[in-house]
XYZ file of C-alpha atoms in Angstrom:
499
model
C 103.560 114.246 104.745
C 101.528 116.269 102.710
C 98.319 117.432 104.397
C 94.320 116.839 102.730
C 91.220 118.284 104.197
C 89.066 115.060 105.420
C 86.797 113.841 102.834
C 83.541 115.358 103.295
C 80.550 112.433 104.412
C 78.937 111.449 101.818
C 75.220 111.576 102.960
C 75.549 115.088 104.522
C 72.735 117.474 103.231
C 73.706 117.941 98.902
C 74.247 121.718 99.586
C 76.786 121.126 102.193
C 78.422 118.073 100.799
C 82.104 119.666 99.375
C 81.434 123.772 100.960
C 84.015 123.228 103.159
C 86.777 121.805 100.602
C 88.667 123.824 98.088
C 89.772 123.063 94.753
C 93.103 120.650 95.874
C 91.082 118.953 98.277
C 88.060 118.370 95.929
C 90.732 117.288 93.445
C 91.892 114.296 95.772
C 88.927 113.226 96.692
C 88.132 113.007 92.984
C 91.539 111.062 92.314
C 90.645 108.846 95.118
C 87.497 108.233 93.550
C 88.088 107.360 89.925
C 86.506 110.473 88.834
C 88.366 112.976 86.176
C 89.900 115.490 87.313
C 89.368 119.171 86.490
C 90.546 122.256 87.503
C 87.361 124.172 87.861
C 85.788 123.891 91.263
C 81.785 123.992 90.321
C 82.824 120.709 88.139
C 84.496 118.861 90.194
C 82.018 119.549 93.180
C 79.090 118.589 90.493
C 80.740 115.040 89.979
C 81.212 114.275 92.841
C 77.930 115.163 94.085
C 76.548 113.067 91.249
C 78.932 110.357 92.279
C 77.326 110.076 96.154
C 73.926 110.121 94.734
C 74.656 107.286 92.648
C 76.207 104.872 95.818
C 73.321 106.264 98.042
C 71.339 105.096 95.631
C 72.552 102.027 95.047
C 73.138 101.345 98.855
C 69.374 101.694 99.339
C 68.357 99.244 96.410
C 70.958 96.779 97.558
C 69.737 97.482 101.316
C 66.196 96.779 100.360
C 66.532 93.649 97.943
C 69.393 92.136 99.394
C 68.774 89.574 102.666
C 70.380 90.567 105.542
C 74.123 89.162 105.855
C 73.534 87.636 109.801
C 70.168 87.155 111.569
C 71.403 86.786 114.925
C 72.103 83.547 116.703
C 70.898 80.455 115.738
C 69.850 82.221 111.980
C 70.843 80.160 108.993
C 73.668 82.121 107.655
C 73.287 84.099 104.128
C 75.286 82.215 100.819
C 76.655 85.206 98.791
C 78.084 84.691 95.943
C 81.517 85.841 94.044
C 79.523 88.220 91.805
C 77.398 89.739 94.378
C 80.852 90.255 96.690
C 82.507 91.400 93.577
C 80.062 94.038 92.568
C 80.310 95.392 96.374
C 83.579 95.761 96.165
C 84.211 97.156 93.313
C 81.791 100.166 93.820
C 83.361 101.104 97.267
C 84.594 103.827 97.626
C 88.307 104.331 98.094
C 91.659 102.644 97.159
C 91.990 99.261 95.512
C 94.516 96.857 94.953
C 94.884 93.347 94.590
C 97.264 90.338 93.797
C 96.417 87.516 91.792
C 98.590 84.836 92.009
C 98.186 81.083 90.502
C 96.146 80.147 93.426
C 94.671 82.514 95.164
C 93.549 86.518 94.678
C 94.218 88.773 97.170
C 92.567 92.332 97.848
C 93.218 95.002 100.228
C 90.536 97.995 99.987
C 91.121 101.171 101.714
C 88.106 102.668 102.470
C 86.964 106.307 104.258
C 86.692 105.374 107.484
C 83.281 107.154 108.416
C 82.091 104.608 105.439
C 83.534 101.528 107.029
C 82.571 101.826 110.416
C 79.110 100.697 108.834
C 79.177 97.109 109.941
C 78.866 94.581 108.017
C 81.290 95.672 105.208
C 81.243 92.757 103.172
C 80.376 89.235 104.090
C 82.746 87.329 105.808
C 82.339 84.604 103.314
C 81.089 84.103 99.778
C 80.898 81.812 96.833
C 83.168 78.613 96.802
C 86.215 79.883 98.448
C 86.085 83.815 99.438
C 86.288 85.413 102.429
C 87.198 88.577 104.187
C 89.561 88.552 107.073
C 88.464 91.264 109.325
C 90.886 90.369 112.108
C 93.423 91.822 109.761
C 91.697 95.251 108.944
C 93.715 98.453 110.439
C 93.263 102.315 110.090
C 95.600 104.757 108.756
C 95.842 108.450 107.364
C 96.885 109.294 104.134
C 97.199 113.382 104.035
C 94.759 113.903 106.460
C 92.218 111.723 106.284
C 91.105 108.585 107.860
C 91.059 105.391 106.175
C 90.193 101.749 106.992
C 91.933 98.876 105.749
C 90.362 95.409 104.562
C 91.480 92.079 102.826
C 89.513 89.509 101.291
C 90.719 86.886 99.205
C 89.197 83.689 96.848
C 90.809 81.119 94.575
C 92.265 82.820 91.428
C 90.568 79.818 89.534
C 86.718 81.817 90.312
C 87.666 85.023 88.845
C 86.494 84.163 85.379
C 82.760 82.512 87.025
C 82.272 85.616 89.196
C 83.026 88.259 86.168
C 80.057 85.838 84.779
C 78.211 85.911 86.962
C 78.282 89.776 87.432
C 77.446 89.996 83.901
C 74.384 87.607 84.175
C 73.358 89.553 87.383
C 73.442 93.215 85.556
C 71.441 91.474 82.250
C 74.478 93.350 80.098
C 76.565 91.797 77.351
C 79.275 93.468 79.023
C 79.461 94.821 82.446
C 79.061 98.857 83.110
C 82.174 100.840 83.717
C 82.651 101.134 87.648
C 83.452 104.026 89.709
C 81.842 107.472 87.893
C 79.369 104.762 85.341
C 78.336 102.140 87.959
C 77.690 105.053 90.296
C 75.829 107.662 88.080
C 73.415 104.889 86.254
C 71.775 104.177 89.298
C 70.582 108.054 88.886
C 67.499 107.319 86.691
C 64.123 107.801 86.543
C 63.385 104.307 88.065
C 65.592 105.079 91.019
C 63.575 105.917 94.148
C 66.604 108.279 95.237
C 66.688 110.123 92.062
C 64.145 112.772 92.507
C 65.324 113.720 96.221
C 69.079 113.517 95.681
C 69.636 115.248 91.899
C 67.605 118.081 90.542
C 67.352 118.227 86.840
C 69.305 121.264 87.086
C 72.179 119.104 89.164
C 72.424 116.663 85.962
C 72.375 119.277 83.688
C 75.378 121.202 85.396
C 77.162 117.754 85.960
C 76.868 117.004 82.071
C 78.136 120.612 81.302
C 80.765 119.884 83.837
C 82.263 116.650 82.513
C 81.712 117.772 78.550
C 83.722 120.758 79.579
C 86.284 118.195 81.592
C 86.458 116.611 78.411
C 84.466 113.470 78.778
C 82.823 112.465 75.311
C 79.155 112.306 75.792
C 76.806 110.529 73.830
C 73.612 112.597 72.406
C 71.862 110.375 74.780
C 73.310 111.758 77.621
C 71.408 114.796 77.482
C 68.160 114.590 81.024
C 68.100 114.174 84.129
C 66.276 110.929 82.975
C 68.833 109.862 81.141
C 72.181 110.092 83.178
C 71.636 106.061 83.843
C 73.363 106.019 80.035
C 76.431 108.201 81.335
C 77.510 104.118 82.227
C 78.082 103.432 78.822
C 79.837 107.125 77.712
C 83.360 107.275 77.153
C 84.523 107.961 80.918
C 88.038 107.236 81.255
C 88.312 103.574 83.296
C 88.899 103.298 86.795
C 92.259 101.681 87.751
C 93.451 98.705 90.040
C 96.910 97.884 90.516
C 97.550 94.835 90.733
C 100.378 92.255 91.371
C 101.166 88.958 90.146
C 100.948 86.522 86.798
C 96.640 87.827 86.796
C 97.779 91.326 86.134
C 98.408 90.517 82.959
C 96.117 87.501 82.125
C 93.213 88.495 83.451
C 93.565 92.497 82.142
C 91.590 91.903 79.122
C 89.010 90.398 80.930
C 88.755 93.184 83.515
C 88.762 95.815 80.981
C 85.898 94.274 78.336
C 83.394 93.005 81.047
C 84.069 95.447 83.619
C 86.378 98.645 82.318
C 88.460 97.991 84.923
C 92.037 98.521 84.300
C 94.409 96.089 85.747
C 97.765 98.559 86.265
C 100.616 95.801 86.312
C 102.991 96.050 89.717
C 106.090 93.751 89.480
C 105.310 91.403 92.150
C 108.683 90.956 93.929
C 108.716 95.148 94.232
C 105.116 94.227 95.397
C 106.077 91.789 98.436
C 108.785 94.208 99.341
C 106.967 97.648 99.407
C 103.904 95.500 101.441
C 106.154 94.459 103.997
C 107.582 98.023 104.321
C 104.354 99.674 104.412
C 103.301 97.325 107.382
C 106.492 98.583 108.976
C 105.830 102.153 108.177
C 101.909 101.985 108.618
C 100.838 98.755 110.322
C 98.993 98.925 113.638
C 101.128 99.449 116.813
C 99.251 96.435 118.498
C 101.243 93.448 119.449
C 101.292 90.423 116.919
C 101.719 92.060 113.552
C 105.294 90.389 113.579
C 105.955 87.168 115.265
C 108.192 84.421 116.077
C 107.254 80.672 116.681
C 108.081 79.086 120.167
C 109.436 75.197 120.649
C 105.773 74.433 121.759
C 104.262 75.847 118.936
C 102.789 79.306 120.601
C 103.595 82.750 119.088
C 105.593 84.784 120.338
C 104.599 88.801 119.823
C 108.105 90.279 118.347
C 109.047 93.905 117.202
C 110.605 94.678 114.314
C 114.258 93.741 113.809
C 116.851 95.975 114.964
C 118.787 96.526 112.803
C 116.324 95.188 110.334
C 118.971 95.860 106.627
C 119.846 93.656 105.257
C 116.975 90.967 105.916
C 115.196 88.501 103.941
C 111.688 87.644 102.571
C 110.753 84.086 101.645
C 107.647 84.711 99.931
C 105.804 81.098 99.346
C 102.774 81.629 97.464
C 102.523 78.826 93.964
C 106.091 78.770 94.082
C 108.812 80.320 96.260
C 110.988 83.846 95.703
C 113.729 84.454 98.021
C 114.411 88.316 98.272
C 117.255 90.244 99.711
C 116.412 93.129 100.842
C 119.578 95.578 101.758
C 117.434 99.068 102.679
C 113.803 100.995 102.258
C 115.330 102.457 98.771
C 113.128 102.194 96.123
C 114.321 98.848 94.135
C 117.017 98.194 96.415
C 116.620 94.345 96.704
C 117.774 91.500 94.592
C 115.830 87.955 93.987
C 118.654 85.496 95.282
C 116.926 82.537 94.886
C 113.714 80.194 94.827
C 111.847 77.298 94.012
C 108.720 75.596 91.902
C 108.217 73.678 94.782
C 105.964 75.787 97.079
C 102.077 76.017 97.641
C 100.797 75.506 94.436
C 103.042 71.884 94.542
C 101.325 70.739 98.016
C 97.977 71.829 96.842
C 98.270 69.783 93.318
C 99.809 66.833 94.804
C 97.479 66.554 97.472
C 94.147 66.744 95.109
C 96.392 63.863 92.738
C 96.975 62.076 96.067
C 94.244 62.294 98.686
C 90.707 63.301 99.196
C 91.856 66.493 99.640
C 90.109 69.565 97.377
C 91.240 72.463 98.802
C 93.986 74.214 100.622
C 92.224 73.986 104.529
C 91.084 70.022 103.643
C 94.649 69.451 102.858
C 96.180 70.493 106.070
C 93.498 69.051 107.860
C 94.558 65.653 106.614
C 98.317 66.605 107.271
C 97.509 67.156 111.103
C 96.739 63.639 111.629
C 99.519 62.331 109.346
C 103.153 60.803 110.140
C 105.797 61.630 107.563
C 108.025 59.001 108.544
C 105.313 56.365 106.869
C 106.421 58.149 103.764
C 109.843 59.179 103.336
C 112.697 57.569 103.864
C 114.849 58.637 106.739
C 118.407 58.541 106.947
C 118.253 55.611 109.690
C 116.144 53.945 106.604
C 119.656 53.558 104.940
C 122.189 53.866 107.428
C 120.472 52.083 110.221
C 120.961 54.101 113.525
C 124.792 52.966 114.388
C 125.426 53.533 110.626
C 123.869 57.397 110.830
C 126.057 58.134 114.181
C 128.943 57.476 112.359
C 127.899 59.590 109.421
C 127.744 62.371 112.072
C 124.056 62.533 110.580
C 120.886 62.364 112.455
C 119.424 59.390 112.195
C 115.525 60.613 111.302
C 116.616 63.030 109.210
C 114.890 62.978 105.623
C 116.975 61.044 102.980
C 113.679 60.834 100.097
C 110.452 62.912 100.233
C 107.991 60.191 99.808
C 110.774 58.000 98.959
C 109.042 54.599 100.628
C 106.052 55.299 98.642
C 107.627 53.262 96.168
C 108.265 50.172 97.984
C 105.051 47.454 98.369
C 103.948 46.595 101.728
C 104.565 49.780 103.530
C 101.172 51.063 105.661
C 100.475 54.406 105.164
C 96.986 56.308 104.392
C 96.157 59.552 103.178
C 97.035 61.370 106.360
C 100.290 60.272 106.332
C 100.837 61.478 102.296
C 99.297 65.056 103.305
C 101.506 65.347 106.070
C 105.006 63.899 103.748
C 103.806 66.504 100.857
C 103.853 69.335 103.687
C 106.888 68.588 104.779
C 108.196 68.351 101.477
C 107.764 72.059 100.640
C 108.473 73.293 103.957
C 111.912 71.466 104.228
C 112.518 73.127 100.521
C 112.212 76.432 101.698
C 113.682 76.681 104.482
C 116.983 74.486 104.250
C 117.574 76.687 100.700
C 116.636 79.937 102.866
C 118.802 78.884 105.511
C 122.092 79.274 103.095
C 121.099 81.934 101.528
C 120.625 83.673 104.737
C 124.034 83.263 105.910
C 125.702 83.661 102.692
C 123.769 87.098 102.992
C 124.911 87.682 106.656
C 121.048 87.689 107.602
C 120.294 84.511 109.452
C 118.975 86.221 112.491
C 116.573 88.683 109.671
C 114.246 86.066 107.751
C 110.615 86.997 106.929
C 108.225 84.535 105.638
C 105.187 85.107 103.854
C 103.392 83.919 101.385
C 99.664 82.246 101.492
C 101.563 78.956 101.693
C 101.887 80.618 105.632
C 98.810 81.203 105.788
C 97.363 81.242 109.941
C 96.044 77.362 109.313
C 99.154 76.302 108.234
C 100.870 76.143 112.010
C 103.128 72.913 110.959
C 104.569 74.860 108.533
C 105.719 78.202 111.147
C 106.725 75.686 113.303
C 108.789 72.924 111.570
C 110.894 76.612 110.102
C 110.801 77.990 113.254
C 112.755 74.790 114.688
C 115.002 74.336 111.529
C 116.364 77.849 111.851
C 116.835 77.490 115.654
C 118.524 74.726 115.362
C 120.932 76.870 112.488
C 121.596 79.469 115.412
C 119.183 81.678 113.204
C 116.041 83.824 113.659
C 112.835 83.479 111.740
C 109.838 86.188 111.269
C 106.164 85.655 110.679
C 103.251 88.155 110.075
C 100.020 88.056 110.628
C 99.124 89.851 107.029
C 101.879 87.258 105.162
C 99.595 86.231 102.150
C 98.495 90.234 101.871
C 101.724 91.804 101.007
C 101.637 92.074 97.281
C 97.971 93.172 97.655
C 99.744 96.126 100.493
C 102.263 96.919 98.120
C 100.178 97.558 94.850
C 98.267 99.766 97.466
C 101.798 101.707 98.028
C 101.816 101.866 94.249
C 98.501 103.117 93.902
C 98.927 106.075 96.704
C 102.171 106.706 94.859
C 100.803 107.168 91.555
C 98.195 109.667 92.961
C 100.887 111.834 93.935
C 100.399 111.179 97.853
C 102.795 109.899 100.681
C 102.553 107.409 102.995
């Protein structure tokens, strides 16, 4: 592993910020930053210098308009919404990636950890469907320094409102460019910070420094009063790979209202390279990986041993069934799936029921009875008639198959609970066969945010099918995260660094 100086803290005293760092080190940090990269050491220490001021600026006008995220117990909680979160998040600093599926949007932020230990982060719930999952964060080091994992997530179907509303919130036509713009515009001569933190002779040498880095300036950009405008100068975009079908739809999106550049990952390479780096960087506490008892209780497992070849049933919208035969780059193969996965249950149960999102519709399905709703195999056969098929008598012959015939008493419940059992009998009797065809049955991950920790029917009616197959079936606590962990991998790749 290749070794980095830790990242200086950013509110040390200006003249003793980056002293301590030399030119590779100040170069990572840059990288790691969004900020170009240079070989001359008095640049790259400007920018970055320039770059703190700007998010201790802006952490002290968000500290001092923005209400407090918990008053203590018994306060009325705080409603923040998806542009507020979004704005946070996106001028952190450290690594971000995310996966945007059909349904939901997943992110997974690695920030310094002397930065994250600053509590609250983000709020552990905002707008109509986001929230953070702190249970899940974990540290790790990447070349030397520390680093804080965190996921938050929020229907994909919000992205467009909260880019909105970021807009609306910032008064622009288009939003500012994040990471070296966001930061540096709050350096003007309205900010409160501005006169303590940056000297007019700081600006100047950071606008020498990035005209000489080759940033295009505007005339504009010219005082100490004016470095807010460096936000709209042609600074090269930050990046944030991404997985899934929103890489590419919402890219255009990212890049006009925010510069942000969506960096496509393939999102089965995505699944596969999250699940490795849990393996390779995942916390050593038990429960990262477990397996699903008779009476429902998990079961703390370690990794498989040996764990190649093995397979991932990712259920997300719809379901990908990966092989994967080692930790080779590329070395799996899709060998099967289905449309009907999360994005099916979800859909049908809006059509169907009450139901309007994800956590309503498995609340219905714990009450329910799938029996009211499909038709069994004794349904046909009658019970002597099922014996002698060597069948089990309340095995499923129809998903929702005496929906169709008048008289029958079922209610919602009882439809939530048929639709669940619908996609979970999919996936698993078709990941079953492909197991053993593969020689894996005892090596079966599931993941997905169809597996999501509410959805405990689920783990447990696959849990049961694959006992009952003289197989062996894996859970994970991060299981909707993975593509958002593996366009992280790609990110730390692309900078050159190793996990």
């Amino acid at each position: 592993m290749g070794q980095l100086q830790a990242a200086p803290k950013i509110f040390e005293a200006p003249d003793q910020r980056y002293d301590a760092c030399d030119i590779e080190a100040l170069q990572r940090i840059a990288a790691q930053r969004g900020l170009t990269l240079s070989s001359e050491r008095a640049m790259l220490a400007a920018m970055l210098r320039a770059y703190d001021a700007g998010l201790q600026a802006a952490a002290a006008s968000k500290a001092s308009c923005r209400p407090s995220v918990s008053g203590g117990r018994g306060s009325k909680p705080t409603c923040h919404s998806d542009a507020e979160v979004l704005q946070q998040m996106l001028d952190a600093p450290g690594l971000k990636a995310m996966d945007i599926g059909g349904t939901l949007v997943k992110m997974a932020l690695a920030l310094p950890l002397e930065l994250a230990s600053e509590e609250p982060r983000f709020p552990a719930t905002f707008g109509a469907t986001g929230r953070t999952r702190s249970e899940l964060e974990f540290p790790f080091e990447l070349c030397g320094v520390q680093y804080l994992i965190c996921f938050a997530s929020g229907a994909t179907s919000q992205i467009a409102h909260a880019i909105s509303g970021l807009q609306g919130c910032q008064g622009l036509p288009s939003g500012p460019p994040r990471a070296t713009g966001a930061l540096l515009q709050t350096l003007s001569d309205e900010s409160p910070v501005c006169s303590s933190v940056a000297s007019t002779a700081d600006t100047l040498s950071v606008l020498e420094a990035l005209e000489d880095g080759g940033m295009k300036l505007s005339s504009r950009c010219s005082s100490s009063v004016e470095l807010a405008s460096l936000g709209r100068c042609e600074a090269p975009s930050p990046k944030i790979f991404t997985a899934g079908g929103g890489a590419h739809k919402f890219a255009q999106l990212f890049r006009e209202a925010l510069q942000v550049d969506l960096v496509p990952v393939k999102e089965l390479s995505a699944v596969v390279d999250g699940l490795l780096f849990l393996m390779d960087v995942g916390p050593s506490a038990s429960g990262l990986v477990y397996e699903v008892a008779e009476d429902g209780s998990h079961v703390s497992a370690e990794w498989p041993e040996p764990l190649f070849p093995f397979l991932v049933v990712n259920i997300g919208s719809g379901v990908s069934i990966l092989r994967v035969n080692s930790a080779a780059e590329g070395d799996y193969v899709r060998v099967g799936g289905t449309a009907c996965g999360g994005g099916t249950f979800l859909g049908l149960a809006q059509a169907l029921t009450s139901a309007s999102t994800f956590e309503e519709a498995l609340a219905l399905a714990e009450g329910g009875d799938a029996s009211r709703c499909d038709l069994l195999v004794r349904d046909i056969y009658g019970d002597e008639g099922s014996v002698s098929l060597g069948l089990r008598g309340g095995m499923t012959a129809s998903n929702c198959g005496l929906l169709c015939e008048e008289g029958r008493g079922f209610c919602e419940k009882d439809v939530a609970r048929a639709l669940l059992q619908m996609v979970t009998q999919q996936s698993a009797l078709l990941s079953a066969a492909l197991a053993r065809q593969s020689g894996c049955l005892d090596r079966v991950f599931f993941a997905g945010g169809f597996m999501t920790e509410g959805n405990h029917l689920a783990r447990r009616a696959i849990a049961a099918n694959f006992r009952s197959l003289g197989g062996r079936v894996y859970f994970l606590r991060h299981c909707d995260f993975l593509g958002a962990l593996g366009s992280l991998r790609s990110c730390i790749k692309d900078m050159g660094m190793i996990v």
